[in-house]
CSV table of C-alpha atoms in Angstrom, one decimal:
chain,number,residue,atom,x,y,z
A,194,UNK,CA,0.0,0.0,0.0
A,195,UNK,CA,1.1,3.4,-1.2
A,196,UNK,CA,1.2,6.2,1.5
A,197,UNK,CA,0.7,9.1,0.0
A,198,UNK,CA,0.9,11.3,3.7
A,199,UNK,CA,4.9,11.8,2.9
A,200,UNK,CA,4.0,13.4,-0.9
A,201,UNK,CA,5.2,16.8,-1.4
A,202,UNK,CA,4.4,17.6,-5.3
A,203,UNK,CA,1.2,18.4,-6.8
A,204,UNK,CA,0.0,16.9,-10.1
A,205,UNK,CA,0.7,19.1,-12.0
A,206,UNK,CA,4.1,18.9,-10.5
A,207,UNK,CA,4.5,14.9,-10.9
A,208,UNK,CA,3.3,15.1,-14.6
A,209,UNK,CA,5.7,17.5,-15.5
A,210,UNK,CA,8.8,15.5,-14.0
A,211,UNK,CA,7.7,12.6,-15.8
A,212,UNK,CA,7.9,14.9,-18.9
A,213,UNK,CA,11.1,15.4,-18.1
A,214,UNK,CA,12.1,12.1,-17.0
A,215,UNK,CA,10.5,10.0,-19.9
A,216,UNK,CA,11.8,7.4,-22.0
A,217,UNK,CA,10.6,6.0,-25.4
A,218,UNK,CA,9.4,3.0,-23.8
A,219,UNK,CA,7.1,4.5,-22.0
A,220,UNK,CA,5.4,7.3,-22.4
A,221,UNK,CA,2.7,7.0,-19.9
A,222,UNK,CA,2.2,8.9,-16.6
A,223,UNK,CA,3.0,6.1,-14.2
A,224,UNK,CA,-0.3,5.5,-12.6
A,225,UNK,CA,-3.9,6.2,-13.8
A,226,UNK,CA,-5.6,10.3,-13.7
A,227,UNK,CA,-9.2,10.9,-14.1
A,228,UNK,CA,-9.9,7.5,-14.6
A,229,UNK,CA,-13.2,7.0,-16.1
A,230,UNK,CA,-16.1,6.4,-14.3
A,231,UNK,CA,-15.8,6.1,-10.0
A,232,UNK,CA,-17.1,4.8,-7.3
A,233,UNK,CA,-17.6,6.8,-3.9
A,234,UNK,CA,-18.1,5.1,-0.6
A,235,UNK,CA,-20.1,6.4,2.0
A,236,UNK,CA,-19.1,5.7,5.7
A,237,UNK,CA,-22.2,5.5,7.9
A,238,UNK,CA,-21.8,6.7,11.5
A,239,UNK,CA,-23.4,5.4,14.6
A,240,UNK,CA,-26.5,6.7,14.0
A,241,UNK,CA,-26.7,5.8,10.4
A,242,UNK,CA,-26.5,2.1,12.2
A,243,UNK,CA,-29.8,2.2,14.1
A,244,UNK,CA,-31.5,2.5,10.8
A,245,UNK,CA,-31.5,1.3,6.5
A,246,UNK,CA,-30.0,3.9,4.5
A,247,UNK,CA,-31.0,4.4,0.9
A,248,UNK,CA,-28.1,4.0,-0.4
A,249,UNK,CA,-24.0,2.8,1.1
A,250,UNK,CA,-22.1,4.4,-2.3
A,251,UNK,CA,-22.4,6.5,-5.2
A,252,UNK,CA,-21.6,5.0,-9.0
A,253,UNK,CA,-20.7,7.2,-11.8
A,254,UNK,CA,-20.8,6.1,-15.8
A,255,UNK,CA,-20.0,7.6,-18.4
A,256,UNK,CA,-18.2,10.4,-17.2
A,257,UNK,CA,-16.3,11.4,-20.2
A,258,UNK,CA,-18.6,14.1,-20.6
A,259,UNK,CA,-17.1,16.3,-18.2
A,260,UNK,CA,-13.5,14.4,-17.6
A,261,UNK,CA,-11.4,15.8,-20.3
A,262,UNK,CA,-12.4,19.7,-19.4
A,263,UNK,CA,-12.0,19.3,-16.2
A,264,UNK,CA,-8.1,18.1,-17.0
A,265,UNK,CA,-7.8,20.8,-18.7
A,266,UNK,CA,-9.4,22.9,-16.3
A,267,UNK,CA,-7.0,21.5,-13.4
A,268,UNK,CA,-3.5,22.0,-16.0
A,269,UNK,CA,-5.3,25.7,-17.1
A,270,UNK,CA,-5.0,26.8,-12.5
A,271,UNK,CA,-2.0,24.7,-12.4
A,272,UNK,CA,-0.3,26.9,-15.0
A,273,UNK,CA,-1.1,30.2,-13.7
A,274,UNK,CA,-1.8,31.8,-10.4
A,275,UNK,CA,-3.3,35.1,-11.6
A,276,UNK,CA,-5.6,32.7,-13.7
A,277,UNK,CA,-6.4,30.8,-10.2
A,278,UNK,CA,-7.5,34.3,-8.7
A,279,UNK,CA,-9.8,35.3,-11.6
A,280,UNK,CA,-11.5,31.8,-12.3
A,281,UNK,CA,-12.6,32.3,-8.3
A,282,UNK,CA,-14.9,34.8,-9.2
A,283,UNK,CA,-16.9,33.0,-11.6
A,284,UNK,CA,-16.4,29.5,-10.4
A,285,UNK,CA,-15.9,30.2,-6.5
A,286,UNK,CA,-12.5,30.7,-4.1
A,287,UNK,CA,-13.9,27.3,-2.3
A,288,UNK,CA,-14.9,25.5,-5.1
A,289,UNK,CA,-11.3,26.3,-7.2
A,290,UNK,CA,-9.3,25.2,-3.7
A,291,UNK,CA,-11.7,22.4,-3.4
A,292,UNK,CA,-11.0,21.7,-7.0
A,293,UNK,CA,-7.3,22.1,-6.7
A,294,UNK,CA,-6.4,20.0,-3.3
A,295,UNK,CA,-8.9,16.8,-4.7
A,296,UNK,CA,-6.8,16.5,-7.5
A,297,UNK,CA,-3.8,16.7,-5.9
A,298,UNK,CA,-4.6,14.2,-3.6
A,299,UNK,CA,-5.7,11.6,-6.2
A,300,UNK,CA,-10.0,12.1,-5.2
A,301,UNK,CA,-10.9,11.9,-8.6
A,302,UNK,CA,-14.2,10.6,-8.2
A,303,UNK,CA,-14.6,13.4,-5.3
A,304,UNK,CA,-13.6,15.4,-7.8
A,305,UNK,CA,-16.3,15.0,-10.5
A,306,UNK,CA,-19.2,14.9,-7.7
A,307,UNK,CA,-17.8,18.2,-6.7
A,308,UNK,CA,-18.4,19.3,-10.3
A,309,UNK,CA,-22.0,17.5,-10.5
A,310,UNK,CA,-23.0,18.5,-7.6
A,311,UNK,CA,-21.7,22.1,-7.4
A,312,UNK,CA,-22.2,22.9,-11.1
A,313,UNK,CA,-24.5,20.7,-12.9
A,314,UNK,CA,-28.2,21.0,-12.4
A,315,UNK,CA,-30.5,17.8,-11.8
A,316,UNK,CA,-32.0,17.5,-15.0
A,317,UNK,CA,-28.5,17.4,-16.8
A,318,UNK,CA,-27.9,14.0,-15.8
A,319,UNK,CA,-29.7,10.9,-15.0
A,320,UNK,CA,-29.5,9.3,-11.2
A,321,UNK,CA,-31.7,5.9,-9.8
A,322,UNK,CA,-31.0,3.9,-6.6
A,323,UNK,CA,-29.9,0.0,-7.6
A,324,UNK,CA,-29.0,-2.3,-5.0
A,325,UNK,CA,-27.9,0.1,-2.4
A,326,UNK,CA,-26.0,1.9,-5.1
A,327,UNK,CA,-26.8,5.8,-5.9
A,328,UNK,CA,-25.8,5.4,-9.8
A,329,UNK,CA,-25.6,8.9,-11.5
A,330,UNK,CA,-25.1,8.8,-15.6
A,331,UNK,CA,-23.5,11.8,-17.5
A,332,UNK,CA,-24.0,10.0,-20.6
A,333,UNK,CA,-24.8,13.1,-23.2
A,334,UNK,CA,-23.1,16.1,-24.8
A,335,UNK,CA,-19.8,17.2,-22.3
A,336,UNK,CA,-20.5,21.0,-23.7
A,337,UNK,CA,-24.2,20.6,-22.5
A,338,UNK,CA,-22.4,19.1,-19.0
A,339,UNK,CA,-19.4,21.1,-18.5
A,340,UNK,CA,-19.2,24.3,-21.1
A,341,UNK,CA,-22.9,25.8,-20.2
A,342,UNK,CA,-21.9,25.5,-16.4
A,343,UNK,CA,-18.9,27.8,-16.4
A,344,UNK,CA,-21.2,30.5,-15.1
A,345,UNK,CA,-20.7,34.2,-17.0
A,346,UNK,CA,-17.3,33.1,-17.9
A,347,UNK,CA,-17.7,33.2,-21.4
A,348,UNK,CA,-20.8,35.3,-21.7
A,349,UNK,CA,-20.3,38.3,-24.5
A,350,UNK,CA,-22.8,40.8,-26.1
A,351,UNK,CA,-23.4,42.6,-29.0
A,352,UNK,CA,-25.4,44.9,-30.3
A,353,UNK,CA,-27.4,45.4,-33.8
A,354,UNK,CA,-29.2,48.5,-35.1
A,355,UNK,CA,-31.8,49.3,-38.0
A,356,UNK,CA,-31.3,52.3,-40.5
A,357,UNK,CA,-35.0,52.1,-41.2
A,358,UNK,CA,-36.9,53.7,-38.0
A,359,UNK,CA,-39.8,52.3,-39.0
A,360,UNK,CA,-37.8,48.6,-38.5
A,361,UNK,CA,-40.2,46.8,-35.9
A,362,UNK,CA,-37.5,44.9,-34.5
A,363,UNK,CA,-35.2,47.7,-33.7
A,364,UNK,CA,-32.6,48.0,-31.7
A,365,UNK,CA,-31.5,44.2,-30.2
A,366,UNK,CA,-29.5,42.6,-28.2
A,367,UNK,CA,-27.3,39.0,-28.1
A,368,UNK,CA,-26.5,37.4,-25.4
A,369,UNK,CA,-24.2,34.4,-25.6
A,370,UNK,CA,-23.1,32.1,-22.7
A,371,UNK,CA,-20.6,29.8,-25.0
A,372,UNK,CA,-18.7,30.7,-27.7
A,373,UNK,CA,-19.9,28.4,-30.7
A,374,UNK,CA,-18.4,29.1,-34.1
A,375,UNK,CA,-19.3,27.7,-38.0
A,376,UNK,CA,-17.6,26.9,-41.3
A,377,UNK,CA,-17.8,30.4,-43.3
A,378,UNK,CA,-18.0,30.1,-46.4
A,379,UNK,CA,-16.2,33.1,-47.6
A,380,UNK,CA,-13.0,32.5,-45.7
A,381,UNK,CA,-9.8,31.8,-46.7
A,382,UNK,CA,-7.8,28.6,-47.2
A,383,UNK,CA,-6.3,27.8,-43.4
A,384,UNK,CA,-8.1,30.9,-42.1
A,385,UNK,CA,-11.1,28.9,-41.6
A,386,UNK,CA,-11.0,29.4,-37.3
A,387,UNK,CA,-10.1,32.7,-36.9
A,388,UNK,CA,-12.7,33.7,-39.9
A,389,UNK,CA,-15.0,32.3,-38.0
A,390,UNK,CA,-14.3,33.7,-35.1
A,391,UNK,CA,-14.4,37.2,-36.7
A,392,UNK,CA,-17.7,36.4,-37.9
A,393,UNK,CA,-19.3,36.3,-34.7
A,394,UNK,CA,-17.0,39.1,-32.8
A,395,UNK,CA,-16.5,41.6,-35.4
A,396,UNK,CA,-19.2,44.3,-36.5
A,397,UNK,CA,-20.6,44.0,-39.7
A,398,UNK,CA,-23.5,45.5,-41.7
A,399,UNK,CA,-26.3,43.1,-43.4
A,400,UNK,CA,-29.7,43.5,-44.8
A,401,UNK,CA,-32.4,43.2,-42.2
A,402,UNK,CA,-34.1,40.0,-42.2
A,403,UNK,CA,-37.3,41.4,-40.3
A,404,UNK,CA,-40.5,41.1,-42.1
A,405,UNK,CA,-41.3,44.0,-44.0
A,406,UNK,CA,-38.4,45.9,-43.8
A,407,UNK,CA,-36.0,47.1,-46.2
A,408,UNK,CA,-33.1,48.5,-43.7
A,409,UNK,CA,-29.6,47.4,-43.2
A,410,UNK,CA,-28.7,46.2,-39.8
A,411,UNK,CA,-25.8,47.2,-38.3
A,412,UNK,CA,-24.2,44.6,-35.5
A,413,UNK,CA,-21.3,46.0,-33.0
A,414,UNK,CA,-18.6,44.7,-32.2
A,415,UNK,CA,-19.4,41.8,-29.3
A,416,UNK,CA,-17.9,42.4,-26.4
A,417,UNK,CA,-17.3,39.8,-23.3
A,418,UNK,CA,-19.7,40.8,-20.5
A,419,UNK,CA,-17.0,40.5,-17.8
A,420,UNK,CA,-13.7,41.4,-19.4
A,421,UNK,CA,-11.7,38.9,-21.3
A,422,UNK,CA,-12.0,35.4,-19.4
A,423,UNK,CA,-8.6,33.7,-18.6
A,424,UNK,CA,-9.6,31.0,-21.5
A,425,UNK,CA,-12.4,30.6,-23.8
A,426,UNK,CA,-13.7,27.1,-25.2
A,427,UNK,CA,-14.7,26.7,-29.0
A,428,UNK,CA,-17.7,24.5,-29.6
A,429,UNK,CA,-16.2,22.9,-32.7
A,430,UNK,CA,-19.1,20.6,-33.0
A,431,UNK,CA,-20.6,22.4,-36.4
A,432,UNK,CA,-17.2,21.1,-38.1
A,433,UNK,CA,-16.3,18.7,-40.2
A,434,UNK,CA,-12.1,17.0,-40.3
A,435,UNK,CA,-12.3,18.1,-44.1
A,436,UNK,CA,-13.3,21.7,-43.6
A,437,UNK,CA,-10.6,22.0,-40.8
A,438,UNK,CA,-6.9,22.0,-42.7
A,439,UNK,CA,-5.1,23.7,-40.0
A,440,UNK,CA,-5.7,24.7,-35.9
A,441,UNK,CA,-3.9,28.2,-35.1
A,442,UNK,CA,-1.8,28.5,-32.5
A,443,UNK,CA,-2.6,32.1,-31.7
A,444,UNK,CA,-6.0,33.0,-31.9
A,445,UNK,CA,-7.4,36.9,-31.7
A,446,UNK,CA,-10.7,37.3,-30.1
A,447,UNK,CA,-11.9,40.7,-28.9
A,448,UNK,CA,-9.4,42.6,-29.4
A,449,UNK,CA,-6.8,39.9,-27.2
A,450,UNK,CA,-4.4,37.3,-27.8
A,451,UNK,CA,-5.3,33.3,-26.8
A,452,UNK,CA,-3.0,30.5,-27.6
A,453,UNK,CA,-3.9,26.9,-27.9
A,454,UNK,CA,-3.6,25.0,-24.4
A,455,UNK,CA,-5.7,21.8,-25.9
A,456,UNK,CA,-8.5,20.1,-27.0
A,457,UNK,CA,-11.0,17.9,-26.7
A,458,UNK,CA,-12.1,15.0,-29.3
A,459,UNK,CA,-15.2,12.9,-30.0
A,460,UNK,CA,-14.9,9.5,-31.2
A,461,UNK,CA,-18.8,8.8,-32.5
A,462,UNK,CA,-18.9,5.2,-33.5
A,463,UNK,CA,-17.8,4.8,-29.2
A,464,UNK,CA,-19.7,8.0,-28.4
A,465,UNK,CA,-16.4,8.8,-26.4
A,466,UNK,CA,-14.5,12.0,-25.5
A,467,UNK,CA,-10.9,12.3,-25.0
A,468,UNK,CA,-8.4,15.2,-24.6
A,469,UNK,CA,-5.4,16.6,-25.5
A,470,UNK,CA,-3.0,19.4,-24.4
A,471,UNK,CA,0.0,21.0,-23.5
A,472,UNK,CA,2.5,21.1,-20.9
A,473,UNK,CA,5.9,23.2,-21.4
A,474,UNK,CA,5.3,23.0,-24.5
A,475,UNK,CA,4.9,19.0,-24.9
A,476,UNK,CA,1.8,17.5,-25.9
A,477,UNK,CA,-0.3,15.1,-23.9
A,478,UNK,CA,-3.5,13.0,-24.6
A,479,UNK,CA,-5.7,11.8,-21.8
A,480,UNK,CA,-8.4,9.4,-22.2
A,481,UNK,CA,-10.4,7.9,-19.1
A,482,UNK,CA,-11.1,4.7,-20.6
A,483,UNK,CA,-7.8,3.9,-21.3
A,484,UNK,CA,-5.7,1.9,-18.7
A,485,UNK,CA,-2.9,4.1,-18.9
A,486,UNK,CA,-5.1,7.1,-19.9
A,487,UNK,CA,-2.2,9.6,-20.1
A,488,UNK,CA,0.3,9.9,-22.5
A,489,UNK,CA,3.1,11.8,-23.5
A,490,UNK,CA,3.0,12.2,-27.4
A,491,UNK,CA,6.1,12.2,-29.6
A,492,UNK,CA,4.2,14.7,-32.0
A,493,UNK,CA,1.2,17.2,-31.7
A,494,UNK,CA,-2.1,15.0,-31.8
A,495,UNK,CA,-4.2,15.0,-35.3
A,496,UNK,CA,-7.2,16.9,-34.7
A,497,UNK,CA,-9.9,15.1,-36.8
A,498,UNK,CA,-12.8,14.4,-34.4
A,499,UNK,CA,-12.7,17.9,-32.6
A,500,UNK,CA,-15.1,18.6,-30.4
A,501,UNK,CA,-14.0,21.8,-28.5
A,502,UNK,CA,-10.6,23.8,-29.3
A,503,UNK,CA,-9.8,25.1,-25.7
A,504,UNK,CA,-7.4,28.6,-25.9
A,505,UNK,CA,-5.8,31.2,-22.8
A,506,UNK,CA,-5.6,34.4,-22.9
A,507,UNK,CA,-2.1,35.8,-24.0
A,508,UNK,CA,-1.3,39.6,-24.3
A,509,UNK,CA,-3.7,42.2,-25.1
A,510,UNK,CA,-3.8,42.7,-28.8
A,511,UNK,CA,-3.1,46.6,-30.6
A,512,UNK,CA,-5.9,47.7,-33.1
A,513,UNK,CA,-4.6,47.1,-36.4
A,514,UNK,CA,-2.2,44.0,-34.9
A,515,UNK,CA,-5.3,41.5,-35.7
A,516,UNK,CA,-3.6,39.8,-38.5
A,517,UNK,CA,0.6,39.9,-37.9
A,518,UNK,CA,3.2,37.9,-38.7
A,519,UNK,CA,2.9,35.9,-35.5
A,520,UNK,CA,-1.0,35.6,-36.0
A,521,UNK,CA,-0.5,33.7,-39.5
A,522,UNK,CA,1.6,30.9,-37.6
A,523,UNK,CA,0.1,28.2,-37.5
A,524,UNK,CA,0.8,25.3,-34.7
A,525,UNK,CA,0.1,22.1,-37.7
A,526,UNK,CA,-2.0,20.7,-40.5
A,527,UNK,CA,-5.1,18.9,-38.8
A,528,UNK,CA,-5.0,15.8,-41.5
């Protein structure tokens, strides 16, 4: 039996020596993170004796659906303290510390029912008592279980106006929790991301599409809601591998910086997500299913099943710097 009292390293801290200590025979952490599923035990006390309880422990399936973010999520504080103290205001100072300790400490399955039970709300997963077991299912969608419950992290605005003053619809406003992009047609070969990311941030005028009217429509720029969020998560799920030829490493949005920390992927004939990501500049892939679920890769991971493109802020970008030299580097060819 391992005692893990006399431990002074975090995670974080143990993945990156193996990092550094790795050999080409194996390139796996050396003992399972995250693993997929759990099982949490509950230790009745002397009261709990004199009567039947419900249920003696807690099953989880299927929890892919929020395991790869919240890797990421746990390498994303890890990395950065002043990250640690802005994620507290959306997420919670306990909940973050919470967060932080359980995965140091190896409480992965703590960890996730911190997540459902903190986060999620009821009707976002499925639960039912079996044999004394409470067994909760995240089977689903992980943006529906994970991105949607980041609070007003990612929430942005923007704002249209009608040149006809007769227009019935007005003046309007969009409000956006996530950040999901789409294929543009009109973009250029290995621009596709950041075209699309324009698309939704940058203002634009287009013909007014309400009924009866013959104005243009003028949309703002979109602005975040609470200043730019320490990392922003691309539903990629609109996307196809053949209309994705390359992922930017440096990604403008709103007038700031964001470089690629990871990703996550979906595998649909297993209905499975895994992730990747990066750690001093090495690239890892973890998948819960996997007996040794992380891995340190020998190349950056091919991106074909995306899911989500996961990015942190960088420096503050200067009007007119939206398209540099350093912005037209791209990090590799997705196929």
């Amino acid at each position: 039996m391992v005692d893990w009292s006399g431990r002074t390293k975090t995670l974080y801290e143990e993945i990156r020596a193996s990092i550094t200590n790795n050999s080409n025979d194996d390139r796996s952490f050396w003992r399972p993170v995250l693993p997929w599923g759990g099982v949490y035990s509950i230790k009745a006390g002397k009261k709990a004796m004199a009567c039947t309880p419900l249920y003696v422990r807690i099953s989880l399936k299927n929890t892919c659906t929020i395991d790869g973010f919240l890797m990421l999520l746990y390498v994303i504080l890890s990395e950065n303290e002043n990250f640690r103290r802005e994620l507290s205001t959306y997420l919670g100072r306990e909940f973050v510390e919470r967060f932080l300790y359980l995965m140091d400490s190896y409480k992965f399955t703590t960890v996730k029912l911190l997540w459902i039970w903190d986060k999620m709300e009821k009707c976002q997963y499925k639960s039912k008592v079996h044999k004394a077991s409470l067994e909760i299912d995240l089977f689903g969608n992980e943006h529906e279980n994970f991105t949607r419950n980041l609070e007003n992290l990612m929430s942005t605005i923007q704002e249209t106006f009608c040149s006809n003053g007769r227009c019935p619809a007005g003046v309007q406003e969009d409000q956006r929790k996530t950040i999901i992009i789409y294929p543009s047609q009109d973009s250029l070969l290995g621009d596709v991301i950041q075209a699309a990311v324009d698309e939704l941030f940058c203002p634009r005028i287009e013909l007014c599409e309400e009924l009866g009217c013959n104005g243009q429509r003028e949309f703002t720029q979109r602005i975040f809601c609470h200043d730019a969020p320490p990392f922003v998560i691309l539903n990629m799920q609109q996307w196809k591998s053949e209309e994705l030829a390359y992922v930017p490493y440096s990604l403008a949005v709103a007038e700031h910086r964001y470089l690629l920390e990871g990703a996550t992927l979906f595998n649909k004939e297993e209905h499975h997500y895994s992730a990747a990501f990066m750690i001093d500049g090495n690239w890892m892939h973890y998948d819960g299913l996997r007996n040794e679920n992380l891995i340190l890769l020998n190349k950056p991971p091919e991106l074909l099943l995306l899911s989500s493109l996961v990015y942190v802020r960088g420096q503050e970008l200067i009007k007119g710097d939206l398209y540099d030299s350093k912005m037209k580097r791209w990090l590799y060819k997705t196929t």
